[in-house]
Amino acid sequence: MQQVAAQAFSQYQHELLAFINRKVSHKEDAQDILSAVFIKLLQQTDAPDSPIAWLYQVTKNAIIDYYRTRRPNEELPQDLIAESREESAFSEMSVCMKPMVMTLDDKYRDVLLLSEIEGIKQKVVAERLNLSLSAVKSRVLRGRELLAANLVSCCAPVINTKGKVDDFLPPKKSCYKC
């Protein structure tokens, strides 16, 4: 496990440090938080299912602990509080979703825009596009799969132990403009 931990840490330490630096103003404190994350990783007896997600979740918790111990009577910064909510990850990603949808093939893009973005029932979408209901359902399903693949390749989701998305990794530079 320790070799896997060291490999995962060395692979993501620069990204984690950048993430921490965006939340903590002192570089020395950011280094301390990163060290604490590495110690927690070394203390793990079992390999996490998703090392990246685990690293980001532990890092986020370490940042919250940092603020709690430094200023126990002061509130956490608003941007850190907002990020801890499940909805914030999705609201941040919603800005990216429409450009991602727009890159899909016409037959998937049109049904997704109408049914998922505009909220029109699939039966009405079928009538509007002169398609069968089963064709619309099939295109929505396939469009969602393509969209999910694009999302994962651009900004990998951080999944918690309950299988829910907690956050998204920062988008790769080659991805869509978000």
Tab-separated table of N, CA and C in Angstrom:
chain	number	residue	atom	x	y	z
A	1	MET	N	0.823	-1.198	0.000
A	1	MET	CA	0.000	0.000	0.000
A	1	MET	C	0.865	1.259	0.000
A	2	GLN	N	1.990	1.223	0.747
A	2	GLN	CA	2.820	2.417	0.842
A	2	GLN	C	3.440	2.793	-0.491
A	3	GLN	N	3.761	1.789	-1.305
A	3	GLN	CA	4.324	2.095	-2.619
A	3	GLN	C	3.257	2.736	-3.514
A	4	VAL	N	2.035	2.224	-3.453
A	4	VAL	CA	0.924	2.799	-4.210
A	4	VAL	C	0.663	4.221	-3.716
A	5	ALA	N	0.719	4.416	-2.394
A	5	ALA	CA	0.497	5.738	-1.812
A	5	ALA	C	1.559	6.720	-2.281
A	6	ALA	N	2.798	6.305	-2.233
A	6	ALA	CA	3.889	7.194	-2.658
A	6	ALA	C	3.769	7.538	-4.136
A	7	GLN	N	3.382	6.572	-4.935
A	7	GLN	CA	3.232	6.815	-6.373
A	7	GLN	C	2.078	7.788	-6.642
A	8	ALA	N	0.948	7.570	-5.992
A	8	ALA	CA	-0.208	8.452	-6.177
A	8	ALA	C	0.124	9.863	-5.704
A	9	PHE	N	0.795	9.957	-4.577
A	9	PHE	CA	1.131	11.271	-4.045
A	9	PHE	C	2.096	12.009	-4.967
A	10	SER	N	3.128	11.319	-5.418
A	10	SER	CA	4.103	11.995	-6.287
A	10	SER	C	3.464	12.412	-7.604
A	11	GLN	N	2.500	11.650	-8.059
A	11	GLN	CA	1.835	11.968	-9.323
A	11	GLN	C	0.936	13.202	-9.196
A	12	TYR	N	0.311	13.400	-8.031
A	12	TYR	CA	-0.682	14.465	-7.882
A	12	TYR	C	-0.277	15.575	-6.918
A	13	GLN	N	0.950	15.535	-6.387
A	13	GLN	CA	1.307	16.518	-5.371
A	13	GLN	C	1.292	17.955	-5.895
A	14	HIS	N	1.687	18.170	-7.134
A	14	HIS	CA	1.691	19.531	-7.679
A	14	HIS	C	0.266	20.053	-7.854
A	15	GLU	N	-0.641	19.201	-8.323
A	15	GLU	CA	-2.037	19.604	-8.471
A	15	GLU	C	-2.669	19.868	-7.100
A	16	LEU	N	-2.342	19.002	-6.131
A	16	LEU	CA	-2.888	19.194	-4.789
A	16	LEU	C	-2.371	20.486	-4.166
A	17	LEU	N	-1.083	20.759	-4.348
A	17	LEU	CA	-0.514	21.982	-3.795
A	17	LEU	C	-1.149	23.221	-4.439
A	18	ALA	N	-1.372	23.172	-5.729
A	18	ALA	CA	-2.038	24.290	-6.406
A	18	ALA	C	-3.453	24.471	-5.860
A	19	PHE	N	-4.156	23.361	-5.638
A	19	PHE	CA	-5.503	23.394	-5.073
A	19	PHE	C	-5.471	24.038	-3.689
A	20	ILE	N	-4.501	23.629	-2.868
A	20	ILE	CA	-4.383	24.157	-1.506
A	20	ILE	C	-4.027	25.642	-1.546
A	21	ASN	N	-3.105	26.016	-2.419
A	21	ASN	CA	-2.684	27.416	-2.515
A	21	ASN	C	-3.832	28.344	-2.890
A	22	ARG	N	-4.831	27.831	-3.614
A	22	ARG	CA	-5.982	28.658	-3.953
A	22	ARG	C	-6.866	28.910	-2.733
A	23	LYS	N	-6.726	28.076	-1.707
A	23	LYS	CA	-7.585	28.190	-0.524
A	23	LYS	C	-6.865	28.786	0.688
A	24	VAL	N	-5.533	28.683	0.697
A	24	VAL	CA	-4.744	29.119	1.848
A	24	VAL	C	-3.763	30.176	1.380
A	25	SER	N	-3.658	31.269	2.122
A	25	SER	CA	-2.845	32.391	1.649
A	25	SER	C	-1.348	32.212	1.897
A	26	HIS	N	-0.940	31.443	2.874
A	26	HIS	CA	0.481	31.273	3.187
A	26	HIS	C	1.020	29.987	2.565
A	27	LYS	N	2.089	30.126	1.797
A	27	LYS	CA	2.681	28.972	1.108
A	27	LYS	C	3.204	27.925	2.088
A	28	GLU	N	3.732	28.379	3.221
A	28	GLU	CA	4.243	27.441	4.219
A	28	GLU	C	3.108	26.594	4.794
A	29	ASP	N	1.979	27.244	5.041
A	29	ASP	CA	0.816	26.513	5.551
A	29	ASP	C	0.315	25.517	4.511
A	30	ALA	N	0.352	25.920	3.247
A	30	ALA	CA	-0.064	25.011	2.177
A	30	ALA	C	0.841	23.777	2.146
A	31	GLN	N	2.133	23.979	2.316
A	31	GLN	CA	3.071	22.849	2.353
A	31	GLN	C	2.770	21.943	3.550
A	32	ASP	N	2.440	22.556	4.697
A	32	ASP	CA	2.106	21.769	5.885
A	32	ASP	C	0.851	20.927	5.650
A	33	ILE	N	-0.129	21.521	5.016
A	33	ILE	CA	-1.370	20.782	4.719
A	33	ILE	C	-1.081	19.633	3.770
A	34	LEU	N	-0.266	19.887	2.760
A	34	LEU	CA	0.103	18.838	1.814
A	34	LEU	C	0.835	17.703	2.535
A	35	SER	N	1.705	18.043	3.463
A	35	SER	CA	2.415	17.019	4.244
A	35	SER	C	1.444	16.206	5.092
A	36	ALA	N	0.466	16.879	5.673
A	36	ALA	CA	-0.534	16.174	6.483
A	36	ALA	C	-1.331	15.198	5.630
A	37	VAL	N	-1.639	15.599	4.399
A	37	VAL	CA	-2.365	14.707	3.487
A	37	VAL	C	-1.502	13.480	3.178
A	38	PHE	N	-0.222	13.695	2.949
A	38	PHE	CA	0.670	12.582	2.647
A	38	PHE	C	0.766	11.633	3.836
A	39	ILE	N	0.818	12.171	5.038
A	39	ILE	CA	0.871	11.328	6.237
A	39	ILE	C	-0.394	10.494	6.345
A	40	LYS	N	-1.542	11.119	6.099
A	40	LYS	CA	-2.799	10.361	6.144
A	40	LYS	C	-2.821	9.270	5.089
A	41	LEU	N	-2.246	9.558	3.935
A	41	LEU	CA	-2.181	8.562	2.869
A	41	LEU	C	-1.308	7.392	3.291
A	42	LEU	N	-0.196	7.669	3.938
A	42	LEU	CA	0.694	6.608	4.401
A	42	LEU	C	0.074	5.783	5.526
A	43	GLN	N	-0.819	6.388	6.282
A	43	GLN	CA	-1.471	5.691	7.385
A	43	GLN	C	-2.593	4.770	6.917
A	44	GLN	N	-3.001	4.913	5.667
A	44	GLN	CA	-4.061	4.065	5.112
A	44	GLN	C	-3.582	2.621	5.059
A	45	THR	N	-4.418	1.720	5.509
A	45	THR	CA	-4.062	0.301	5.432
A	45	THR	C	-4.591	-0.340	4.155
A	46	ASP	N	-5.714	0.162	3.680
A	46	ASP	CA	-6.300	-0.355	2.445
A	46	ASP	C	-6.210	0.709	1.367
A	47	ALA	N	-5.993	0.248	0.148
A	47	ALA	CA	-5.941	1.184	-0.980
A	47	ALA	C	-7.349	1.712	-1.252
A	48	PRO	N	-7.508	3.025	-1.387
A	48	PRO	CA	-8.841	3.567	-1.708
A	48	PRO	C	-9.253	3.155	-3.121
A	49	ASP	N	-10.569	3.072	-3.331
A	49	ASP	CA	-11.079	2.704	-4.650
A	49	ASP	C	-10.639	3.696	-5.707
A	50	SER	N	-10.704	4.955	-5.381
A	50	SER	CA	-10.295	6.015	-6.298
A	50	SER	C	-9.272	6.889	-5.586
A	51	PRO	N	-7.970	6.641	-5.798
A	51	PRO	CA	-6.951	7.408	-5.078
A	51	PRO	C	-7.046	8.906	-5.298
A	52	ILE	N	-7.387	9.330	-6.508
A	52	ILE	CA	-7.481	10.759	-6.800
A	52	ILE	C	-8.604	11.376	-5.977
A	53	ALA	N	-9.756	10.756	-6.011
A	53	ALA	CA	-10.897	11.270	-5.254
A	53	ALA	C	-10.576	11.299	-3.763
A	54	TRP	N	-9.944	10.232	-3.289
A	54	TRP	CA	-9.578	10.158	-1.878
A	54	TRP	C	-8.626	11.293	-1.520
A	55	LEU	N	-7.605	11.513	-2.354
A	55	LEU	CA	-6.628	12.580	-2.096
A	55	LEU	C	-7.299	13.952	-2.030
A	56	TYR	N	-8.184	14.235	-2.967
A	56	TYR	CA	-8.850	15.539	-2.974
A	56	TYR	C	-9.799	15.687	-1.785
A	57	GLN	N	-10.471	14.627	-1.407
A	57	GLN	CA	-11.379	14.715	-0.260
A	57	GLN	C	-10.588	14.936	1.022
A	58	VAL	N	-9.492	14.210	1.198
A	58	VAL	CA	-8.662	14.382	2.392
A	58	VAL	C	-8.042	15.777	2.399
A	59	THR	N	-7.627	16.252	1.234
A	59	THR	CA	-7.045	17.593	1.132
A	59	THR	C	-8.071	18.655	1.522
A	60	LYS	N	-9.279	18.522	1.001
A	60	LYS	CA	-10.333	19.492	1.338
A	60	LYS	C	-10.610	19.472	2.839
A	61	ASN	N	-10.665	18.284	3.427
A	61	ASN	CA	-10.892	18.179	4.869
A	61	ASN	C	-9.734	18.784	5.654
A	62	ALA	N	-8.509	18.593	5.182
A	62	ALA	CA	-7.339	19.162	5.859
A	62	ALA	C	-7.368	20.690	5.815
A	63	ILE	N	-7.837	21.245	4.711
A	63	ILE	CA	-7.954	22.708	4.604
A	63	ILE	C	-9.003	23.219	5.592
A	64	ILE	N	-10.106	22.532	5.683
A	64	ILE	CA	-11.152	22.922	6.636
A	64	ILE	C	-10.615	22.823	8.060
A	65	ASP	N	-9.880	21.739	8.372
A	65	ASP	CA	-9.275	21.599	9.701
A	65	ASP	C	-8.290	22.733	9.976
A	66	TYR	N	-7.535	23.107	8.964
A	66	TYR	CA	-6.578	24.208	9.106
A	66	TYR	C	-7.292	25.480	9.559
A	67	TYR	N	-8.394	25.812	8.915
A	67	TYR	CA	-9.122	27.019	9.290
A	67	TYR	C	-9.771	26.881	10.663
A	68	ARG	N	-10.207	25.714	11.006
A	68	ARG	CA	-10.834	25.516	12.315
A	68	ARG	C	-9.818	25.658	13.444
A	69	THR	N	-8.613	25.143	13.245
A	69	THR	CA	-7.616	25.229	14.309
A	69	THR	C	-6.981	26.607	14.404
A	70	ARG	N	-6.873	27.303	13.290
A	70	ARG	CA	-6.257	28.632	13.277
A	70	ARG	C	-7.160	29.676	13.914
A	71	ARG	N	-8.389	29.644	13.543
A	71	ARG	CA	-9.343	30.657	14.000
A	71	ARG	C	-10.617	29.954	14.465
A	72	PRO	N	-10.572	29.370	15.635
A	72	PRO	CA	-11.733	28.577	16.058
A	72	PRO	C	-13.014	29.388	16.223
A	73	ASN	N	-12.893	30.699	16.443
A	73	ASN	CA	-14.088	31.508	16.637
A	73	ASN	C	-14.530	32.241	15.387
A	74	GLU	N	-13.766	32.119	14.305
A	74	GLU	CA	-14.121	32.784	13.066
A	74	GLU	C	-14.741	31.773	12.109
A	75	GLU	N	-15.560	32.280	11.227
A	75	GLU	CA	-16.200	31.421	10.242
A	75	GLU	C	-15.215	31.057	9.138
A	76	LEU	N	-15.485	29.943	8.480
A	76	LEU	CA	-14.682	29.540	7.334
A	76	LEU	C	-14.918	30.514	6.186
A	77	PRO	N	-13.941	30.685	5.291
A	77	PRO	CA	-14.176	31.543	4.126
A	77	PRO	C	-15.358	31.027	3.312
A	78	GLN	N	-16.125	31.943	2.755
A	78	GLN	CA	-17.341	31.571	2.038
A	78	GLN	C	-17.086	30.627	0.873
A	79	ASP	N	-15.975	30.820	0.126
A	79	ASP	CA	-15.737	29.951	-1.021
A	79	ASP	C	-15.431	28.526	-0.590
A	80	LEU	N	-14.862	28.342	0.582
A	80	LEU	CA	-14.585	26.998	1.074
A	80	LEU	C	-15.856	26.340	1.581
A	81	ILE	N	-16.697	27.105	2.241
A	81	ILE	CA	-17.973	26.580	2.713
A	81	ILE	C	-18.825	26.156	1.524
A	82	ALA	N	-18.888	26.994	0.510
A	82	ALA	CA	-19.705	26.691	-0.662
A	82	ALA	C	-19.208	25.445	-1.363
A	83	GLU	N	-17.907	25.237	-1.399
A	83	GLU	CA	-17.382	24.068	-2.091
A	83	GLU	C	-17.716	22.780	-1.378
A	84	SER	N	-17.955	22.850	-0.076
A	84	SER	CA	-18.239	21.627	0.650
A	84	SER	C	-19.652	21.117	0.389
A	85	ARG	N	-20.488	21.933	-0.199
A	85	ARG	CA	-21.840	21.504	-0.532
A	85	ARG	C	-21.828	20.720	-1.830
A	86	GLU	N	-22.639	19.669	-1.882
A	86	GLU	CA	-22.726	18.849	-3.085
A	86	GLU	C	-23.141	19.658	-4.294
A	87	GLU	N	-24.077	20.584	-4.109
A	87	GLU	CA	-24.610	21.330	-5.240
A	87	GLU	C	-23.567	22.215	-5.904
A	88	SER	N	-22.585	22.686	-5.153
A	88	SER	CA	-21.638	23.641	-5.719
A	88	SER	C	-20.819	23.023	-6.835
A	89	ALA	N	-20.430	21.766	-6.684
A	89	ALA	CA	-19.663	21.111	-7.743
A	89	ALA	C	-20.496	21.043	-9.010
A	90	PHE	N	-21.779	20.749	-8.843
A	90	PHE	CA	-22.640	20.660	-10.013
A	90	PHE	C	-22.934	22.032	-10.607
A	91	SER	N	-23.101	23.035	-9.756
A	91	SER	CA	-23.379	24.361	-10.301
A	91	SER	C	-22.164	24.903	-11.044
A	92	GLU	N	-20.946	24.608	-10.547
A	92	GLU	CA	-19.747	25.025	-11.268
A	92	GLU	C	-19.656	24.312	-12.611
A	93	MET	N	-19.996	23.051	-12.628
A	93	MET	CA	-19.892	22.278	-13.859
A	93	MET	C	-21.021	22.595	-14.832
A	94	SER	N	-22.121	23.131	-14.328
A	94	SER	CA	-23.231	23.429	-15.231
A	94	SER	C	-22.833	24.459	-16.274
A	95	VAL	N	-21.891	25.335	-15.923
A	95	VAL	CA	-21.396	26.322	-16.874
A	95	VAL	C	-20.714	25.620	-18.049
A	96	CYS	N	-20.071	24.493	-17.775
A	96	CYS	CA	-19.343	23.746	-18.809
A	96	CYS	C	-20.248	22.815	-19.616
A	97	MET	N	-21.381	22.485	-19.079
A	97	MET	CA	-22.214	21.464	-19.713
A	97	MET	C	-22.727	21.890	-21.093
A	98	LYS	N	-23.213	23.105	-21.213
A	98	LYS	CA	-23.770	23.517	-22.501
A	98	LYS	C	-22.711	23.500	-23.602
A	99	PRO	N	-21.477	24.037	-23.373
A	99	PRO	CA	-20.465	23.914	-24.433
A	99	PRO	C	-20.150	22.456	-24.773
A	100	MET	N	-20.184	21.592	-23.761
A	100	MET	CA	-19.938	20.169	-24.020
A	100	MET	C	-21.070	19.570	-24.846
A	101	VAL	N	-22.292	19.945	-24.514
A	101	VAL	CA	-23.442	19.451	-25.274
A	101	VAL	C	-23.344	19.929	-26.725
A	102	MET	N	-22.918	21.170	-26.903
A	102	MET	CA	-22.842	21.744	-28.248
A	102	MET	C	-21.805	21.050	-29.129
A	103	THR	N	-20.865	20.332	-28.539
A	103	THR	CA	-19.858	19.621	-29.335
A	103	THR	C	-20.350	18.259	-29.827
A	104	LEU	N	-21.478	17.808	-29.294
A	104	LEU	CA	-22.008	16.499	-29.680
A	104	LEU	C	-22.587	16.546	-31.094
A	105	ASP	N	-22.721	15.375	-31.672
A	105	ASP	CA	-23.347	15.230	-32.984
A	105	ASP	C	-24.778	15.784	-32.907
A	106	ASP	N	-25.274	16.347	-34.018
A	106	ASP	CA	-26.588	17.003	-34.046
A	106	ASP	C	-27.704	16.151	-33.446
A	107	LYS	N	-27.719	14.878	-33.779
A	107	LYS	CA	-28.845	14.051	-33.337
A	107	LYS	C	-28.876	13.878	-31.817
A	108	TYR	N	-27.718	13.926	-31.166
A	108	TYR	CA	-27.674	13.843	-29.704
A	108	TYR	C	-27.831	15.229	-29.085
A	109	ARG	N	-27.206	16.214	-29.686
A	109	ARG	CA	-27.247	17.570	-29.155
A	109	ARG	C	-28.687	18.082	-29.104
A	110	ASP	N	-29.428	17.927	-30.180
A	110	ASP	CA	-30.785	18.470	-30.240
A	110	ASP	C	-31.694	17.877	-29.170
A	111	VAL	N	-31.664	16.568	-29.013
A	111	VAL	CA	-32.546	15.950	-28.012
A	111	VAL	C	-32.096	16.297	-26.597
A	112	LEU	N	-30.800	16.409	-26.363
A	112	LEU	CA	-30.330	16.784	-25.023
A	112	LEU	C	-30.675	18.231	-24.687
A	113	LEU	N	-30.505	19.117	-25.640
A	113	LEU	CA	-30.854	20.513	-25.388
A	113	LEU	C	-32.327	20.660	-25.044
A	114	LEU	N	-33.169	19.972	-25.805
A	114	LEU	CA	-34.607	20.090	-25.570
A	114	LEU	C	-35.046	19.381	-24.282
A	115	SER	N	-34.613	18.132	-24.112
A	115	SER	CA	-35.112	17.361	-22.972
A	115	SER	C	-34.381	17.652	-21.667
A	116	GLU	N	-33.081	17.783	-21.710
A	116	GLU	CA	-32.325	17.930	-20.474
A	116	GLU	C	-32.113	19.390	-20.067
A	117	ILE	N	-31.829	20.249	-21.011
A	117	ILE	CA	-31.539	21.650	-20.680
A	117	ILE	C	-32.838	22.459	-20.582
A	118	GLU	N	-33.719	22.311	-21.581
A	118	GLU	CA	-34.972	23.069	-21.558
A	118	GLU	C	-36.058	22.374	-20.742
A	119	GLY	N	-35.871	21.095	-20.423
A	119	GLY	CA	-36.814	20.371	-19.576
A	119	GLY	C	-38.099	19.948	-20.262
A	120	ILE	N	-38.078	19.830	-21.571
A	120	ILE	CA	-39.267	19.412	-22.324
A	120	ILE	C	-39.394	17.896	-22.243
A	121	LYS	N	-40.596	17.418	-22.059
A	121	LYS	CA	-40.834	15.971	-21.976
A	121	LYS	C	-40.405	15.296	-23.281
A	122	GLN	N	-39.891	14.073	-23.142
A	122	GLN	CA	-39.363	13.352	-24.301
A	122	GLN	C	-40.426	13.096	-25.363
A	123	LYS	N	-41.665	12.910	-24.955
A	123	LYS	CA	-42.743	12.697	-25.927
A	123	LYS	C	-42.927	13.935	-26.802
A	124	VAL	N	-42.849	15.124	-26.181
A	124	VAL	CA	-42.983	16.377	-26.927
A	124	VAL	C	-41.765	16.592	-27.825
A	125	VAL	N	-40.586	16.212	-27.319
A	125	VAL	CA	-39.367	16.314	-28.125
A	125	VAL	C	-39.503	15.436	-29.364
A	126	ALA	N	-40.042	14.245	-29.188
A	126	ALA	CA	-40.230	13.317	-30.312
A	126	ALA	C	-41.159	13.940	-31.357
A	127	GLU	N	-42.244	14.535	-30.905
A	127	GLU	CA	-43.166	15.174	-31.838
A	127	GLU	C	-42.521	16.362	-32.542
A	128	ARG	N	-41.805	17.168	-31.782
A	128	ARG	CA	-41.185	18.364	-32.333
A	128	ARG	C	-40.113	18.018	-33.371
A	129	LEU	N	-39.347	16.953	-33.123
A	129	LEU	CA	-38.262	16.574	-34.037
A	129	LEU	C	-38.699	15.528	-35.064
A	130	ASN	N	-39.991	15.177	-35.007
A	130	ASN	CA	-40.534	14.190	-35.937
A	130	ASN	C	-39.792	12.856	-35.827
A	131	LEU	N	-39.637	12.394	-34.592
A	131	LEU	CA	-38.971	11.123	-34.295
A	131	LEU	C	-39.905	10.263	-33.460
A	132	SER	N	-39.605	8.989	-33.402
A	132	SER	CA	-40.371	8.126	-32.505
A	132	SER	C	-39.888	8.351	-31.070
A	133	LEU	N	-40.746	8.034	-30.114
A	133	LEU	CA	-40.380	8.200	-28.710
A	133	LEU	C	-39.180	7.319	-28.365
A	134	SER	N	-39.144	6.106	-28.894
A	134	SER	CA	-38.011	5.218	-28.595
A	134	SER	C	-36.701	5.769	-29.183
A	135	ALA	N	-36.771	6.436	-30.336
A	135	ALA	CA	-35.572	7.039	-30.916
A	135	ALA	C	-35.065	8.171	-30.032
A	136	VAL	N	-35.978	8.977	-29.502
A	136	VAL	CA	-35.588	10.077	-28.617
A	136	VAL	C	-34.968	9.518	-27.342
A	137	LYS	N	-35.603	8.499	-26.764
A	137	LYS	CA	-35.063	7.897	-25.543
A	137	LYS	C	-33.668	7.332	-25.783
A	138	SER	N	-33.498	6.680	-26.901
A	138	SER	CA	-32.199	6.109	-27.251
A	138	SER	C	-31.146	7.199	-27.425
A	139	ARG	N	-31.512	8.279	-28.105
A	139	ARG	CA	-30.566	9.380	-28.332
A	139	ARG	C	-30.226	10.121	-27.034
A	140	VAL	N	-31.205	10.268	-26.167
A	140	VAL	CA	-30.950	10.900	-24.877
A	140	VAL	C	-29.964	10.045	-24.081
A	141	LEU	N	-30.199	8.758	-24.050
A	141	LEU	CA	-29.322	7.851	-23.317
A	141	LEU	C	-27.907	7.883	-23.883
A	142	ARG	N	-27.787	7.765	-25.192
A	142	ARG	CA	-26.470	7.784	-25.830
A	142	ARG	C	-25.808	9.160	-25.669
A	143	GLY	N	-26.578	10.216	-25.784
A	143	GLY	CA	-26.043	11.565	-25.592
A	143	GLY	C	-25.515	11.765	-24.180
A	144	ARG	N	-26.254	11.256	-23.188
A	144	ARG	CA	-25.796	11.337	-21.798
A	144	ARG	C	-24.488	10.587	-21.616
A	145	GLU	N	-24.388	9.413	-22.240
A	145	GLU	CA	-23.158	8.618	-22.139
A	145	GLU	C	-21.973	9.371	-22.751
A	146	LEU	N	-22.190	9.972	-23.915
A	146	LEU	CA	-21.125	10.747	-24.562
A	146	LEU	C	-20.746	11.965	-23.720
A	147	LEU	N	-21.742	12.627	-23.175
A	147	LEU	CA	-21.509	13.785	-22.332
A	147	LEU	C	-20.740	13.393	-21.070
A	148	ALA	N	-21.123	12.280	-20.470
A	148	ALA	CA	-20.423	11.801	-19.271
A	148	ALA	C	-18.964	11.471	-19.587
A	149	ALA	N	-18.720	10.852	-20.728
A	149	ALA	CA	-17.349	10.531	-21.124
A	149	ALA	C	-16.537	11.808	-21.320
A	150	ASN	N	-17.140	12.808	-21.950
A	150	ASN	CA	-16.456	14.098	-22.133
A	150	ASN	C	-16.155	14.748	-20.782
A	151	LEU	N	-17.111	14.690	-19.894
A	151	LEU	CA	-16.954	15.304	-18.580
A	151	LEU	C	-15.839	14.626	-17.791
A	152	VAL	N	-15.830	13.301	-17.795
A	152	VAL	CA	-14.810	12.564	-17.051
A	152	VAL	C	-13.423	12.814	-17.634
A	153	SER	N	-13.322	12.893	-18.953
A	153	SER	CA	-12.005	13.125	-19.549
A	153	SER	C	-11.527	14.554	-19.342
A	154	CYS	N	-12.437	15.482	-19.158
A	154	CYS	CA	-12.067	16.895	-18.986
A	154	CYS	C	-11.852	17.235	-17.513
A	155	CYS	N	-12.806	16.937	-16.686
A	155	CYS	CA	-12.778	17.320	-15.275
A	155	CYS	C	-13.264	16.138	-14.456
A	156	ALA	N	-12.381	15.236	-14.159
A	156	ALA	CA	-12.758	13.997	-13.479
A	156	ALA	C	-13.507	14.283	-12.180
A	157	PRO	N	-14.625	13.597	-11.965
A	157	PRO	CA	-15.373	13.807	-10.729
A	157	PRO	C	-14.670	13.173	-9.530
A	158	VAL	N	-14.785	13.815	-8.375
A	158	VAL	CA	-14.278	13.283	-7.122
A	158	VAL	C	-15.462	12.638	-6.434
A	159	ILE	N	-15.401	11.311	-6.279
A	159	ILE	CA	-16.532	10.543	-5.763
A	159	ILE	C	-16.260	10.157	-4.312
A	160	ASN	N	-17.257	10.381	-3.452
A	160	ASN	CA	-17.086	10.057	-2.046
A	160	ASN	C	-17.363	8.580	-1.793
A	161	THR	N	-17.262	8.161	-0.541
A	161	THR	CA	-17.441	6.754	-0.187
A	161	THR	C	-18.863	6.259	-0.410
A	162	LYS	N	-19.816	7.184	-0.501
A	162	LYS	CA	-21.206	6.808	-0.744
A	162	LYS	C	-21.524	6.739	-2.235
A	163	GLY	N	-20.507	6.996	-3.070
A	163	GLY	CA	-20.709	6.941	-4.514
A	163	GLY	C	-21.275	8.213	-5.114
A	164	LYS	N	-21.311	9.283	-4.340
A	164	LYS	CA	-21.831	10.562	-4.816
A	164	LYS	C	-20.671	11.458	-5.236
A	165	VAL	N	-20.935	12.333	-6.200
A	165	VAL	CA	-19.918	13.269	-6.666
A	165	VAL	C	-19.826	14.406	-5.666
A	166	ASP	N	-18.615	14.614	-5.112
A	166	ASP	CA	-18.375	15.701	-4.163
A	166	ASP	C	-17.827	16.934	-4.854
A	167	ASP	N	-17.030	16.722	-5.862
A	167	ASP	CA	-16.330	17.831	-6.494
A	167	ASP	C	-15.841	17.357	-7.852
A	168	PHE	N	-15.211	18.239	-8.584
A	168	PHE	CA	-14.587	17.906	-9.850
A	168	PHE	C	-13.162	18.417	-9.817
A	169	LEU	N	-12.253	17.644	-10.410
A	169	LEU	CA	-10.880	18.110	-10.525
A	169	LEU	C	-10.859	19.314	-11.451
A	170	PRO	N	-9.869	20.168	-11.306
A	170	PRO	CA	-9.799	21.327	-12.208
A	170	PRO	C	-9.747	20.871	-13.665
A	171	PRO	N	-10.408	21.593	-14.573
A	171	PRO	CA	-10.432	21.174	-15.984
A	171	PRO	C	-9.044	21.200	-16.588
A	172	LYS	N	-8.810	20.254	-17.486
A	172	LYS	CA	-7.552	20.236	-18.209
A	172	LYS	C	-7.524	21.433	-19.144
A	173	LYS	N	-6.325	21.920	-19.436
A	173	LYS	CA	-6.191	23.107	-20.283
A	173	LYS	C	-6.715	22.863	-21.682
A	174	SER	N	-6.701	21.610	-22.144
A	174	SER	CA	-7.143	21.304	-23.497
A	174	SER	C	-8.662	21.167	-23.600
A	175	CYS	N	-9.358	21.315	-22.484
A	175	CYS	CA	-10.815	21.110	-22.471
A	175	CYS	C	-11.554	22.373	-22.868
A	176	TYR	N	-12.861	22.250	-22.791
A	176	TYR	CA	-13.774	23.303	-23.191
A	176	TYR	C	-13.587	24.536	-22.325
A	177	LYS	N	-13.936	25.662	-22.853
A	177	LYS	CA	-13.836	26.899	-22.078
A	177	LYS	C	-14.991	26.951	-21.104
A	178	CYS	N	-14.664	26.875	-19.843
A	178	CYS	CA	-15.686	26.876	-18.799
A	178	CYS	C	-15.642	28.176	-18.026
